PDB file of C-alpha atoms in Angstrom:
ATOM      1  CA  UNK N   1      27.346   6.737  18.718  1.00  0.00           C
ATOM      2  CA  UNK N   2      30.483   8.556  19.759  1.00  0.00           C
ATOM      3  CA  UNK N   3      30.634  11.815  21.635  1.00  0.00           C
ATOM      4  CA  UNK N   4      30.981  15.051  19.735  1.00  0.00           C
ATOM      5  CA  UNK N   5      33.817  17.474  20.682  1.00  0.00           C
ATOM      6  CA  UNK N   6      32.019  20.606  21.843  1.00  0.00           C
ATOM      7  CA  UNK N   7      34.860  22.861  23.022  1.00  0.00           C
ATOM      8  CA  UNK N   8      37.315  24.258  20.472  1.00  0.00           C
ATOM      9  CA  UNK N   9      40.326  26.569  20.427  1.00  0.00           C
ATOM     10  CA  UNK N  10      39.446  28.576  17.407  1.00  0.00           C
ATOM     11  CA  UNK N  11      42.675  30.557  17.204  1.00  0.00           C
ATOM     12  CA  UNK N  12      45.826  30.336  19.152  1.00  0.00           C
ATOM     13  CA  UNK N  13      48.280  33.100  20.025  1.00  0.00           C
ATOM     14  CA  UNK N  14      47.107  35.698  17.607  1.00  0.00           C
ATOM     15  CA  UNK N  15      48.332  38.553  19.827  1.00  0.00           C
ATOM     16  CA  UNK N  16      51.962  37.516  19.282  1.00  0.00           C
ATOM     17  CA  UNK N  17      52.016  36.030  15.779  1.00  0.00           C
ATOM     18  CA  UNK N  18      51.585  37.368  12.226  1.00  0.00           C
ATOM     19  CA  UNK N  19      48.473  36.956  10.088  1.00  0.00           C
ATOM     20  CA  UNK N  20      48.599  34.615   7.184  1.00  0.00           C
ATOM     21  CA  UNK N  21      49.238  37.538   4.895  1.00  0.00           C
ATOM     22  CA  UNK N  22      52.452  38.335   6.879  1.00  0.00           C
ATOM     23  CA  UNK N  23      53.697  34.844   7.721  1.00  0.00           C
ATOM     24  CA  UNK N  24      56.791  35.099   5.581  1.00  0.00           C
ATOM     25  CA  UNK N  25      57.801  38.266   7.406  1.00  0.00           C
ATOM     26  CA  UNK N  26      57.371  36.619  10.809  1.00  0.00           C
ATOM     27  CA  UNK N  27      59.294  38.124  13.702  1.00  0.00           C
ATOM     28  CA  UNK N  28      58.615  37.766  17.423  1.00  0.00           C
ATOM     29  CA  UNK N  29      56.720  39.431  18.867  1.00  0.00           C
ATOM     30  CA  UNK N  30      54.827  40.140  15.688  1.00  0.00           C
ATOM     31  CA  UNK N  31      52.161  42.625  16.638  1.00  0.00           C
ATOM     32  CA  UNK N  32      49.342  42.931  14.135  1.00  0.00           C
ATOM     33  CA  UNK N  33      46.528  45.464  14.008  1.00  0.00           C
ATOM     34  CA  UNK N  34      43.122  44.339  15.130  1.00  0.00           C
ATOM     35  CA  UNK N  35      41.795  44.556  11.568  1.00  0.00           C
ATOM     36  CA  UNK N  36      44.560  42.375  10.293  1.00  0.00           C
ATOM     37  CA  UNK N  37      43.967  39.774  12.960  1.00  0.00           C
ATOM     38  CA  UNK N  38      40.299  39.728  12.119  1.00  0.00           C
ATOM     39  CA  UNK N  39      41.122  39.195   8.407  1.00  0.00           C
ATOM     40  CA  UNK N  40      41.477  35.510   9.263  1.00  0.00           C
ATOM     41  CA  UNK N  41      39.603  35.095  12.568  1.00  0.00           C
ATOM     42  CA  UNK N  42      36.298  36.577  11.366  1.00  0.00           C
ATOM     43  CA  UNK N  43      35.848  34.150   8.432  1.00  0.00           C
ATOM     44  CA  UNK N  44      37.163  31.240  10.532  1.00  0.00           C
ATOM     45  CA  UNK N  45      34.550  31.735  13.227  1.00  0.00           C
ATOM     46  CA  UNK N  46      31.841  31.768  10.509  1.00  0.00           C
ATOM     47  CA  UNK N  47      33.095  28.489   9.040  1.00  0.00           C
ATOM     48  CA  UNK N  48      33.241  26.917  12.468  1.00  0.00           C
ATOM     49  CA  UNK N  49      29.770  27.957  13.390  1.00  0.00           C
ATOM     50  CA  UNK N  50      28.440  26.657  10.050  1.00  0.00           C
ATOM     51  CA  UNK N  51      29.963  23.307  10.802  1.00  0.00           C
ATOM     52  CA  UNK N  52      28.800  23.081  14.435  1.00  0.00           C
ATOM     53  CA  UNK N  53      26.536  25.869  15.705  1.00  0.00           C
ATOM     54  CA  UNK N  54      26.512  24.415  19.190  1.00  0.00           C
ATOM     55  CA  UNK N  55      30.284  24.333  19.727  1.00  0.00           C
ATOM     56  CA  UNK N  56      31.974  26.487  22.337  1.00  0.00           C
ATOM     57  CA  UNK N  57      34.547  28.503  20.427  1.00  0.00           C
ATOM     58  CA  UNK N  58      37.392  30.282  22.272  1.00  0.00           C
ATOM     59  CA  UNK N  59      40.510  32.255  21.500  1.00  0.00           C
ATOM     60  CA  UNK N  60      43.725  31.447  23.338  1.00  0.00           C
ATOM     61  CA  UNK N  61      46.836  33.426  24.185  1.00  0.00           C
ATOM     62  CA  UNK N  62      49.621  33.920  26.697  1.00  0.00           C
ATOM     63  CA  UNK N  63      51.808  36.578  28.299  1.00  0.00           C
ATOM     64  CA  UNK N  64      48.796  38.331  29.806  1.00  0.00           C
ATOM     65  CA  UNK N  65      49.544  38.190  33.550  1.00  0.00           C
ATOM     66  CA  UNK N  66      53.183  39.358  33.795  1.00  0.00           C
ATOM     67  CA  UNK N  67      55.442  41.191  31.391  1.00  0.00           C
ATOM     68  CA  UNK N  68      58.278  38.944  30.382  1.00  0.00           C
ATOM     69  CA  UNK N  69      59.766  40.396  27.177  1.00  0.00           C
ATOM     70  CA  UNK N  70      60.873  43.812  25.836  1.00  0.00           C
ATOM     71  CA  UNK N  71      58.800  45.904  23.515  1.00  0.00           C
ATOM     72  CA  UNK N  72      55.319  45.093  24.741  1.00  0.00           C
ATOM     73  CA  UNK N  73      53.817  44.664  28.212  1.00  0.00           C
ATOM     74  CA  UNK N  74      51.233  42.225  29.616  1.00  0.00           C
ATOM     75  CA  UNK N  75      48.906  45.138  30.136  1.00  0.00           C
ATOM     76  CA  UNK N  76      49.204  46.256  26.514  1.00  0.00           C
ATOM     77  CA  UNK N  77      48.459  42.738  25.336  1.00  0.00           C
ATOM     78  CA  UNK N  78      45.394  42.592  27.599  1.00  0.00           C
ATOM     79  CA  UNK N  79      44.233  45.906  26.170  1.00  0.00           C
ATOM     80  CA  UNK N  80      44.626  44.474  22.633  1.00  0.00           C
ATOM     81  CA  UNK N  81      42.792  41.340  23.625  1.00  0.00           C
ATOM     82  CA  UNK N  82      39.855  43.340  25.006  1.00  0.00           C
ATOM     83  CA  UNK N  83      39.852  45.587  21.931  1.00  0.00           C
ATOM     84  CA  UNK N  84      39.817  42.545  19.706  1.00  0.00           C
ATOM     85  CA  UNK N  85      36.820  41.038  21.399  1.00  0.00           C
ATOM     86  CA  UNK N  86      34.890  44.334  21.504  1.00  0.00           C
ATOM     87  CA  UNK N  87      35.419  44.673  17.777  1.00  0.00           C
ATOM     88  CA  UNK N  88      34.284  41.082  17.196  1.00  0.00           C
ATOM     89  CA  UNK N  89      31.169  41.721  19.189  1.00  0.00           C
ATOM     90  CA  UNK N  90      30.492  44.819  17.126  1.00  0.00           C
ATOM     91  CA  UNK N  91      30.860  42.756  13.946  1.00  0.00           C
ATOM     92  CA  UNK N  92      28.692  39.959  15.312  1.00  0.00           C
ATOM     93  CA  UNK N  93      31.429  37.363  15.269  1.00  0.00           C
ATOM     94  CA  UNK N  94      32.418  37.156  18.949  1.00  0.00           C
ATOM     95  CA  UNK N  95      33.721  33.849  20.325  1.00  0.00           C
ATOM     96  CA  UNK N  96      32.088  32.161  23.323  1.00  0.00           C
ATOM     97  CA  UNK N  97      35.086  32.716  25.575  1.00  0.00           C
ATOM     98  CA  UNK N  98      38.653  34.069  25.714  1.00  0.00           C
ATOM     99  CA  UNK N  99      41.477  31.942  26.956  1.00  0.00           C
ATOM    100  CA  UNK N 100      44.623  32.867  28.978  1.00  0.00           C
ATOM    101  CA  UNK N 101      47.303  30.260  29.313  1.00  0.00           C
ATOM    102  CA  UNK N 102      48.314  31.618  32.722  1.00  0.00           C
ATOM    103  CA  UNK N 103      51.721  30.033  32.945  1.00  0.00           C
ATOM    104  CA  UNK N 104      54.226  32.173  31.028  1.00  0.00           C
ATOM    105  CA  UNK N 105      56.752  34.131  33.197  1.00  0.00           C
ATOM    106  CA  UNK N 106      56.630  31.786  36.186  1.00  0.00           C
ATOM    107  CA  UNK N 107      54.394  31.957  39.191  1.00  0.00           C
ATOM    108  CA  UNK N 108      52.151  34.976  39.820  1.00  0.00           C
ATOM    109  CA  UNK N 109      51.160  36.931  42.843  1.00  0.00           C
ATOM    110  CA  UNK N 110      47.479  36.850  43.836  1.00  0.00           C
ATOM    111  CA  UNK N 111      47.244  40.500  42.703  1.00  0.00           C
ATOM    112  CA  UNK N 112      48.801  39.842  39.291  1.00  0.00           C
ATOM    113  CA  UNK N 113      46.526  36.982  38.556  1.00  0.00           C
ATOM    114  CA  UNK N 114      43.284  38.557  39.808  1.00  0.00           C
ATOM    115  CA  UNK N 115      44.130  41.871  38.190  1.00  0.00           C
ATOM    116  CA  UNK N 116      44.628  40.214  34.798  1.00  0.00           C
ATOM    117  CA  UNK N 117      41.293  38.408  35.090  1.00  0.00           C
ATOM    118  CA  UNK N 118      39.478  41.649  36.010  1.00  0.00           C
ATOM    119  CA  UNK N 119      41.098  43.394  33.047  1.00  0.00           C
ATOM    120  CA  UNK N 120      40.146  40.657  30.573  1.00  0.00           C
ATOM    121  CA  UNK N 121      36.602  40.604  31.928  1.00  0.00           C
ATOM    122  CA  UNK N 122      36.147  44.010  30.336  1.00  0.00           C
ATOM    123  CA  UNK N 123      35.680  42.130  27.053  1.00  0.00           C
ATOM    124  CA  UNK N 124      32.273  41.039  28.410  1.00  0.00           C
ATOM    125  CA  UNK N 125      32.502  37.332  27.641  1.00  0.00           C
ATOM    126  CA  UNK N 126      33.632  34.330  29.764  1.00  0.00           C
ATOM    127  CA  UNK N 127      37.240  33.705  30.487  1.00  0.00           C
ATOM    128  CA  UNK N 128      38.914  30.239  30.350  1.00  0.00           C
ATOM    129  CA  UNK N 129      42.197  29.330  31.985  1.00  0.00           C
ATOM    130  CA  UNK N 130      43.411  27.217  29.148  1.00  0.00           C
ATOM    131  CA  UNK N 131      46.994  25.987  29.669  1.00  0.00           C
ATOM    132  CA  UNK N 132      47.858  26.480  33.313  1.00  0.00           C
ATOM    133  CA  UNK N 133      50.821  24.826  34.948  1.00  0.00           C
ATOM    134  CA  UNK N 134      53.088  25.481  37.883  1.00  0.00           C
ATOM    135  CA  UNK N 135      56.333  23.651  37.579  1.00  0.00           C
ATOM    136  CA  UNK N 136      58.424  23.514  40.764  1.00  0.00           C
ATOM    137  CA  UNK N 137      61.540  24.894  39.087  1.00  0.00           C
ATOM    138  CA  UNK N 138      59.582  28.071  38.170  1.00  0.00           C
ATOM    139  CA  UNK N 139      58.862  28.864  41.899  1.00  0.00           C
ATOM    140  CA  UNK N 140      60.725  32.190  42.532  1.00  0.00           C
ATOM    141  CA  UNK N 141      61.117  31.134  46.198  1.00  0.00           C
ATOM    142  CA  UNK N 142      62.195  27.532  45.768  1.00  0.00           C
ATOM    143  CA  UNK N 143      64.310  26.245  48.685  1.00  0.00           C
ATOM    144  CA  UNK N 144      65.811  23.075  47.299  1.00  0.00           C
ATOM    145  CA  UNK N 145      64.033  21.093  49.992  1.00  0.00           C
ATOM    146  CA  UNK N 146      61.786  18.647  48.107  1.00  0.00           C
ATOM    147  CA  UNK N 147      59.020  18.480  50.706  1.00  0.00           C
ATOM    148  CA  UNK N 148      58.887  22.270  51.320  1.00  0.00           C
ATOM    149  CA  UNK N 149      58.878  22.994  47.588  1.00  0.00           C
ATOM    150  CA  UNK N 150      56.121  20.424  47.027  1.00  0.00           C
ATOM    151  CA  UNK N 151      53.960  22.070  49.714  1.00  0.00           C
ATOM    152  CA  UNK N 152      54.620  25.474  48.177  1.00  0.00           C
ATOM    153  CA  UNK N 153      53.539  24.084  44.801  1.00  0.00           C
ATOM    154  CA  UNK N 154      50.358  22.595  46.237  1.00  0.00           C
ATOM    155  CA  UNK N 155      49.604  25.920  47.971  1.00  0.00           C
ATOM    156  CA  UNK N 156      50.142  27.930  44.814  1.00  0.00           C
ATOM    157  CA  UNK N 157      48.160  25.694  42.506  1.00  0.00           C
ATOM    158  CA  UNK N 158      45.133  25.413  44.946  1.00  0.00           C
ATOM    159  CA  UNK N 159      45.207  29.142  45.379  1.00  0.00           C
ATOM    160  CA  UNK N 160      45.105  29.784  41.601  1.00  0.00           C
ATOM    161  CA  UNK N 161      42.234  27.401  41.246  1.00  0.00           C
ATOM    162  CA  UNK N 162      40.431  29.138  44.122  1.00  0.00           C
ATOM    163  CA  UNK N 163      40.943  32.579  42.627  1.00  0.00           C
ATOM    164  CA  UNK N 164      39.628  31.354  39.323  1.00  0.00           C
ATOM    165  CA  UNK N 165      36.696  29.520  40.832  1.00  0.00           C
ATOM    166  CA  UNK N 166      35.735  32.670  42.729  1.00  0.00           C
ATOM    167  CA  UNK N 167      35.990  35.007  39.765  1.00  0.00           C
ATOM    168  CA  UNK N 168      32.551  35.750  38.159  1.00  0.00           C
ATOM    169  CA  UNK N 169      33.920  35.710  34.603  1.00  0.00           C
ATOM    170  CA  UNK N 170      35.908  32.432  34.745  1.00  0.00           C
ATOM    171  CA  UNK N 171      34.000  29.293  33.582  1.00  0.00           C
ATOM    172  CA  UNK N 172      36.742  26.836  32.727  1.00  0.00           C
ATOM    173  CA  UNK N 173      40.168  25.697  33.993  1.00  0.00           C
ATOM    174  CA  UNK N 174      42.579  23.310  32.207  1.00  0.00           C
ATOM    175  CA  UNK N 175      45.777  22.133  33.788  1.00  0.00           C
ATOM    176  CA  UNK N 176      48.249  21.604  30.912  1.00  0.00           C
ATOM    177  CA  UNK N 177      49.928  18.186  31.408  1.00  0.00           C
ATOM    178  CA  UNK N 178      49.570  15.627  34.150  1.00  0.00           C
ATOM    179  CA  UNK N 179      53.086  14.394  34.907  1.00  0.00           C
ATOM    180  CA  UNK N 180      53.137  16.231  38.263  1.00  0.00           C
ATOM    181  CA  UNK N 181      50.017  14.496  39.594  1.00  0.00           C
ATOM    182  CA  UNK N 182      51.377  10.906  39.682  1.00  0.00           C
ATOM    183  CA  UNK N 183      54.383   9.171  41.085  1.00  0.00           C
ATOM    184  CA  UNK N 184      56.690   6.910  39.047  1.00  0.00           C
ATOM    185  CA  UNK N 185      54.309   3.951  39.618  1.00  0.00           C
ATOM    186  CA  UNK N 186      51.408   5.923  38.220  1.00  0.00           C
ATOM    187  CA  UNK N 187      49.722   6.418  41.585  1.00  0.00           C
ATOM    188  CA  UNK N 188      48.087   9.752  42.502  1.00  0.00           C
ATOM    189  CA  UNK N 189      50.388  11.872  44.685  1.00  0.00           C
ATOM    190  CA  UNK N 190      49.647  14.548  47.290  1.00  0.00           C
ATOM    191  CA  UNK N 191      49.205  17.255  44.671  1.00  0.00           C
ATOM    192  CA  UNK N 192      46.496  15.208  42.973  1.00  0.00           C
ATOM    193  CA  UNK N 193      44.733  14.537  46.263  1.00  0.00           C
ATOM    194  CA  UNK N 194      44.904  18.202  47.236  1.00  0.00           C
ATOM    195  CA  UNK N 195      43.214  19.283  43.986  1.00  0.00           C
ATOM    196  CA  UNK N 196      40.728  16.431  44.207  1.00  0.00           C
ATOM    197  CA  UNK N 197      39.702  17.413  47.744  1.00  0.00           C
ATOM    198  CA  UNK N 198      39.374  21.041  46.787  1.00  0.00           C
ATOM    199  CA  UNK N 199      37.249  20.442  43.659  1.00  0.00           C
ATOM    200  CA  UNK N 200      35.343  17.266  44.463  1.00  0.00           C
ATOM    201  CA  UNK N 201      34.923  17.626  48.261  1.00  0.00           C
ATOM    202  CA  UNK N 202      35.221  21.283  49.432  1.00  0.00           C
ATOM    203  CA  UNK N 203      33.444  22.789  46.395  1.00  0.00           C
ATOM    204  CA  UNK N 204      30.679  20.200  46.118  1.00  0.00           C
ATOM    205  CA  UNK N 205      27.414  20.535  47.973  1.00  0.00           C
ATOM    206  CA  UNK N 206      25.799  17.211  48.664  1.00  0.00           C
ATOM    207  CA  UNK N 207      23.637  17.486  51.815  1.00  0.00           C
ATOM    208  CA  UNK N 208      21.043  14.976  52.943  1.00  0.00           C
ATOM    209  CA  UNK N 209      18.058  17.116  54.049  1.00  0.00           C
ATOM    210  CA  UNK N 210      14.478  16.483  55.211  1.00  0.00           C
ATOM    211  CA  UNK N 211      11.746  18.825  54.156  1.00  0.00           C
ATOM    212  CA  UNK N 212       9.180  20.381  56.453  1.00  0.00           C
ATOM    213  CA  UNK N 213       5.430  19.550  56.295  1.00  0.00           C
ATOM    214  CA  UNK N 214       5.040  22.057  53.464  1.00  0.00           C
ATOM    215  CA  UNK N 215       7.643  20.304  51.324  1.00  0.00           C
ATOM    216  CA  UNK N 216      10.256  22.967  51.935  1.00  0.00           C
ATOM    217  CA  UNK N 217      13.968  22.517  52.563  1.00  0.00           C
ATOM    218  CA  UNK N 218      16.973  24.843  52.291  1.00  0.00           C
ATOM    219  CA  UNK N 219      20.741  24.587  52.176  1.00  0.00           C
ATOM    220  CA  UNK N 220      23.724  26.742  51.266  1.00  0.00           C
ATOM    221  CA  UNK N 221      25.281  25.840  47.892  1.00  0.00           C
ATOM    222  CA  UNK N 222      28.033  26.841  45.488  1.00  0.00           C
ATOM    223  CA  UNK N 223      26.822  28.214  42.138  1.00  0.00           C
ATOM    224  CA  UNK N 224      26.446  25.452  39.644  1.00  0.00           C
ATOM    225  CA  UNK N 225      24.227  22.593  38.412  1.00  0.00           C
ATOM    226  CA  UNK N 226      22.572  20.151  40.810  1.00  0.00           C
ATOM    227  CA  UNK N 227      20.442  17.075  40.855  1.00  0.00           C
ATOM    228  CA  UNK N 228      17.999  16.430  43.701  1.00  0.00           C
ATOM    229  CA  UNK N 229      17.219  12.764  44.563  1.00  0.00           C
ATOM    230  CA  UNK N 230      13.995  12.075  46.476  1.00  0.00           C
ATOM    231  CA  UNK N 231      11.358   9.432  46.957  1.00  0.00           C
ATOM    232  CA  UNK N 232       7.650   9.802  46.224  1.00  0.00           C
ATOM    233  CA  UNK N 233       4.794   8.571  48.416  1.00  0.00           C
ATOM    234  CA  UNK N 234       5.193   5.039  46.937  1.00  0.00           C
ATOM    235  CA  UNK N 235       8.946   5.129  47.651  1.00  0.00           C
ATOM    236  CA  UNK N 236       9.795   5.416  43.928  1.00  0.00           C
ATOM    237  CA  UNK N 237      13.217   7.015  43.401  1.00  0.00           C
ATOM    238  CA  UNK N 238      12.907  10.348  41.469  1.00  0.00           C
ATOM    239  CA  UNK N 239      15.327  13.125  40.587  1.00  0.00           C
ATOM    240  CA  UNK N 240      15.164  16.717  39.476  1.00  0.00           C
ATOM    241  CA  UNK N 241      17.828  18.821  37.821  1.00  0.00           C
ATOM    242  CA  UNK N 242      18.273  22.570  38.741  1.00  0.00           C
ATOM    243  CA  UNK N 243      20.912  25.281  38.688  1.00  0.00           C
ATOM    244  CA  UNK N 244      22.040  27.817  41.276  1.00  0.00           C
ATOM    245  CA  UNK N 245      23.187  30.994  39.497  1.00  0.00           C
ATOM    246  CA  UNK N 246      24.846  34.137  40.710  1.00  0.00           C
ATOM    247  CA  UNK N 247      22.314  36.891  41.491  1.00  0.00           C
ATOM    248  CA  UNK N 248      19.376  34.527  41.440  1.00  0.00           C
ATOM    249  CA  UNK N 249      17.757  32.928  44.458  1.00  0.00           C
ATOM    250  CA  UNK N 250      16.808  29.308  43.651  1.00  0.00           C
ATOM    251  CA  UNK N 251      13.474  28.193  45.071  1.00  0.00           C
ATOM    252  CA  UNK N 252      12.148  24.700  44.430  1.00  0.00           C
ATOM    253  CA  UNK N 253       8.933  23.209  45.761  1.00  0.00           C
ATOM    254  CA  UNK N 254       8.546  19.469  45.199  1.00  0.00           C
ATOM    255  CA  UNK N 255       5.023  18.277  45.717  1.00  0.00           C
ATOM    256  CA  UNK N 256       4.442  14.559  45.803  1.00  0.00           C
TER     257      UNK N 256
END
């Protein structure tokens, strides 16, 4: 059978757009009250959970890192986002995560990005980076030198991934679009390889270790899910799945 889609964007850009009741009066930014936003999100999350109770449902919005328009600031929108989620939790209809697109208004400083994540974390549910990109022409310090600007882009993107990876509330990161990762022949370029090495090499723990006579072995690992491969006394290949979670020491004793 086919795979079931398990991760859904339940509602998109509700902080900037009108409710269905007010669609004909749309302006931008169209700032609704929390109660009005919930007039359509609350029943929608019920319908979605009835259809697939195991799906990961998230909300998604933009303009949360840096103010880029008049009339409302990024901080005000973050406050509204947190207020929305707290009210949804109170009503028993909270989503599984909140998403920030993390690309509007150009490139961010480390402080701007981390501060926005810390603020959104006050909602008490996981954060997803949902539509990130970093186009070279949005670099505020672009030089016009292709190689220097490429290296700046690589540095910025890997730093944003690193800040997200290290934040305790972030559990998902989506790069929106893939044109920048391949050359005109479709071959992976240096940006692709930089991200691959960061995610699949630097952030992966894959040691080969030998236990002591009591069957004990230890290693330092990133938080995440692991599989241990080992052989029993008859040299049969076995494996065990386990997780390393923040705040919990992971102790495994394999006795053959």
